Coordinates of C-alpha atoms and ligand atoms in Angstrom, one line a residue:
M1496 CA 243.5 188.8 -27.4
R1497 CA 244.9 191.8 -29.0
Q1498 CA 247.5 191.7 -31.7
D1499 CA 248.9 195.2 -31.6
T1500 CA 250.9 196.4 -34.5
P1501 CA 252.6 199.8 -34.2
N1502 CA 251.6 202.1 -36.9
P1503 CA 252.2 205.6 -35.7
R1504 CA 251.1 208.4 -37.9
G1505 CA 253.8 210.0 -39.9
H1506 CA 256.2 207.2 -39.2
R1507 CA 258.9 206.9 -41.9
P1508 CA 259.3 203.5 -43.5
P1509 CA 261.7 201.2 -41.8
A1510 CA 265.4 202.1 -42.1
A1511 CA 267.0 200.7 -45.2
V1512 CA 269.3 198.5 -43.1
D1513 CA 266.3 196.9 -41.3
S1514 CA 264.7 195.8 -44.6
A1515 CA 268.1 194.7 -45.9
A1516 CA 269.3 192.9 -42.9
S1517 CA 266.2 191.8 -41.1
S1518 CA 265.9 188.2 -40.1
S1519 CA 262.7 187.6 -42.1
D1520 CA 262.6 184.5 -44.1
S1521 CA 263.4 184.7 -47.7
P1522 CA 262.5 182.1 -50.3
A1523 CA 266.0 182.4 -51.7
G1524 CA 267.4 181.1 -48.4
S1525 CA 265.6 177.9 -48.7
R1526 CA 268.0 176.8 -51.4
F1527 CA 270.6 176.1 -48.8
H1528 CA 271.0 172.9 -47.0
N1529 CA 273.3 172.2 -44.1
S1530 CA 275.6 169.3 -44.5
S1531 CA 274.4 167.8 -41.2
G1532 CA 270.6 167.7 -41.7
T1533 CA 269.9 167.7 -38.0
R1534 CA 271.2 171.2 -37.3
R1535 CA 270.1 172.8 -40.5
G1536 CA 267.4 175.0 -39.1
S1537 CA 269.3 176.2 -36.1
L1538 CA 272.4 176.9 -38.2
M1539 CA 270.4 179.1 -40.6
Q1540 CA 269.1 181.0 -37.6
E1541 CA 272.5 181.6 -36.1
P1542 CA 273.2 185.3 -35.5
V1543 CA 275.4 187.2 -38.0
L1544 CA 276.9 190.6 -37.2
V1545 CA 276.2 193.1 -40.0
L1546 CA 278.8 195.9 -40.5
N1547 CA 278.4 199.0 -42.5
A1548 CA 280.9 199.5 -45.4
T1549 CA 283.0 201.4 -42.8
Y1550 CA 283.2 198.4 -40.5
E1551 CA 280.8 200.0 -38.0
P1552 CA 278.5 197.4 -36.5
I1553 CA 275.0 198.2 -37.3
N1554 CA 272.8 195.2 -36.9
V1555 CA 272.4 191.5 -36.2
T1556 CA 270.7 189.2 -38.7
A1557 CA 270.4 185.5 -39.2
V1558 CA 272.7 183.3 -41.4
R1559 CA 269.9 182.7 -43.9
R1560 CA 269.3 186.4 -44.5
A1561 CA 273.1 187.1 -44.5
M1562 CA 273.6 184.6 -47.2
V1563 CA 270.9 186.1 -49.3
L1564 CA 272.5 189.5 -49.0
M1565 CA 275.8 188.0 -50.1
L1566 CA 274.2 186.3 -53.1
K1567 CA 272.6 189.6 -54.1
G1568 CA 276.0 191.3 -53.9
V1569 CA 274.8 193.6 -51.2
A1570 CA 277.2 192.3 -48.6
Q1571 CA 280.4 190.2 -48.4
A1572 CA 281.6 187.9 -45.7
E1573 CA 284.3 189.3 -43.3
E1574 CA 284.4 186.4 -40.9
L1575 CA 283.4 182.8 -41.6
H1576 CA 281.7 180.3 -39.4
S1577 CA 283.3 176.8 -39.1
S1578 CA 280.2 175.2 -40.6
E1579 CA 279.2 174.9 -44.2
V1580 CA 275.9 174.6 -46.1
H1581 CA 275.4 173.0 -49.4
S1582 CA 273.2 174.0 -52.3
A1583 CA 272.8 171.9 -55.5
A1584 CA 276.2 172.6 -57.0
H1585 CA 278.3 174.4 -54.3
S1586 CA 279.1 174.3 -50.7
H1587 CA 279.2 177.7 -48.9
R1588 CA 281.0 178.7 -45.8
V1589 CA 278.5 180.2 -43.4
P1590 CA 279.3 183.8 -42.5
S1591 CA 279.7 185.0 -38.9
V1592 CA 280.3 188.7 -39.8
I1593 CA 279.2 190.4 -43.1
R1594 CA 279.9 193.9 -44.3
L1595 CA 277.7 195.9 -46.6
I1596 CA 279.4 196.8 -49.9
A1597 CA 277.8 200.2 -50.1
Y1598 CA 277.7 202.6 -47.2
R1599 CA 274.3 203.1 -45.6
H1600 CA 273.4 206.1 -43.5
I1601 CA 272.0 205.0 -40.2
P1602 CA 270.3 207.7 -38.2
Q1603 CA 272.0 207.9 -34.8
Q1604 CA 269.0 208.1 -32.6
S1605 CA 266.2 206.4 -34.4
R1606 CA 265.5 202.8 -35.3
A1607 CA 262.4 201.8 -37.0
L1608 CA 259.5 201.3 -34.5
S1609 CA 258.6 197.7 -35.3
R1610 CA 257.5 194.6 -33.5
K1611 CA 260.9 193.0 -34.2
N1612 CA 262.8 195.9 -32.7
I1613 CA 260.6 196.2 -29.6
L1614 CA 261.1 192.5 -28.9
L1615 CA 264.8 193.0 -29.4
R1616 CA 264.9 195.9 -27.1
D1617 CA 262.9 194.0 -24.4
R1618 CA 265.1 190.9 -25.1
N1619 CA 262.0 188.8 -25.7
T1620 CA 261.1 189.3 -22.1
C1621 CA 257.5 189.9 -21.1
Q1622 CA 257.7 193.2 -19.3
F1623 CA 255.0 192.3 -16.8
C1624 CA 255.9 188.7 -15.7
G1625 CA 259.6 188.9 -16.6
R1626 CA 259.6 185.6 -18.4
V1627 CA 261.5 185.0 -21.7
F1628 CA 259.5 183.7 -24.6
P1629 CA 260.0 182.9 -28.3
S1630 CA 258.9 185.8 -30.5
S1631 CA 255.9 183.8 -31.7
E1632 CA 254.6 183.7 -28.1
L1633 CA 254.9 187.4 -27.5
T1634 CA 252.6 190.3 -28.5
L1635 CA 253.0 194.0 -28.0
D1636 CA 251.1 195.7 -25.2
H1637 CA 250.2 199.4 -25.1
V1638 CA 251.1 200.3 -21.5
V1639 CA 248.5 203.0 -21.6
P1640 CA 245.7 201.3 -23.6
R1641 CA 244.8 202.9 -27.0
S1642 CA 241.2 203.2 -25.7
R1643 CA 242.6 205.5 -23.1
G1644 CA 244.6 207.6 -25.5
G1645 CA 247.8 205.6 -25.3
R1646 CA 249.9 206.0 -28.4
S1647 CA 252.0 203.6 -30.5
T1648 CA 255.4 204.9 -29.4
W1649 CA 258.7 203.4 -28.1
E1650 CA 257.7 204.7 -24.6
N1651 CA 254.2 203.1 -24.7
L1652 CA 254.8 199.7 -26.3
V1653 CA 256.4 196.7 -24.6
A1654 CA 256.9 193.0 -25.2
C1655 CA 254.1 191.1 -23.4
C1656 CA 253.1 187.4 -23.2
Y1657 CA 249.6 186.6 -24.3
R1658 CA 248.7 185.6 -20.8
C1659 CA 249.7 188.9 -19.3
N1660 CA 248.2 190.8 -22.2
N1661 CA 244.8 189.1 -21.7
S1662 CA 244.7 189.6 -18.0
K1663 CA 245.8 193.3 -18.3
G1664 CA 243.1 194.0 -20.8
D1665 CA 242.2 197.6 -21.3
R1666 CA 243.7 198.7 -18.0
T1667 CA 246.8 200.6 -17.1
P1668 CA 249.5 198.6 -15.3
E1669 CA 248.6 200.3 -12.0
E1670 CA 244.9 199.4 -12.4
A1671 CA 245.8 195.8 -13.3
G1672 CA 248.3 195.5 -10.4
F1673 CA 251.2 195.0 -12.8
K1674 CA 254.6 196.5 -12.6
L1675 CA 256.8 197.2 -15.6
A1676 CA 260.1 195.4 -15.5
R1677 CA 261.8 198.5 -17.1
R1678 CA 260.6 201.9 -18.2
P1679 CA 260.3 201.5 -22.0
R1680 CA 262.7 203.7 -23.9
P1681 CA 263.5 204.4 -27.5
F1682 CA 265.9 201.9 -29.1
T1683 CA 269.1 203.8 -29.8
L1684 CA 272.3 202.8 -31.3
H1685 CA 273.6 202.5 -27.8
T1686 CA 271.0 199.9 -26.9
S1687 CA 271.7 197.9 -30.0
R1688 CA 275.5 197.9 -29.4
Q1689 CA 274.8 196.5 -26.0
L1690 CA 272.7 193.8 -27.5
M1691 CA 275.3 193.1 -30.1
R1692 CA 277.9 192.7 -27.4
L1693 CA 275.6 190.4 -25.5
I1694 CA 275.1 188.2 -28.5
G1695 CA 278.7 188.6 -29.5
H1696 CA 280.0 187.0 -26.3
R1697 CA 279.2 183.6 -28.0
D1698 CA 281.3 184.3 -31.1
E1699 CA 285.0 185.2 -30.8
R1700 CA 284.9 186.4 -34.4
W1701 CA 282.7 189.3 -33.5
R1702 CA 285.0 190.7 -30.9
K1703 CA 287.3 192.9 -32.8
Y1704 CA 284.3 194.7 -34.3
L1705 CA 282.5 195.2 -31.1
F1706 CA 284.9 195.5 -28.2
Y1707 CA 286.8 198.6 -28.6
Ligands
LIG24 ZN1 253.8 187.8 -19.1

């Protein structure tokens, strides 16, 4: 099975906001413990809306990462969750919306081409069988295989389950008898706003930042 990692030539490093507000685990986050041990893991993975210093919504991250950004003084809480987590000496209200202290320039049309962003764009849905999977059970598929000149671009990379990836092999979707769920497009700010709204439907505290 192929584990495809996009690495287009001349690609700029991920946008600052992606490195600052990605949901990647951080050792610093492990200091926190939720008061109710049972929900600890899920609470730390709850989505948090990230606003620019200007209150413009720019990203979604996880509670764990948001709290690290707050500890580092990079962001401050704008809206709080009803739950708390406890570290050795303190209890912390969990943020639901955070805002970056310093303004970051976010390019209008481009987001970093990364595995995380492609899975986000495709909503963790295998673009061939249409089923939703956890990120760990998805890979990236080159629609036109690299062996056939297919490139690592937004338009040629899609979320794909391992089963479909294996059975497609080094063939085009047509050759393999597969049909793409959607034509892959670049991930624009418009796409991410739509996703934020989708996620935000669960959290009333996000509304005033997203629904205007
Ligand atoms: Zn599939």
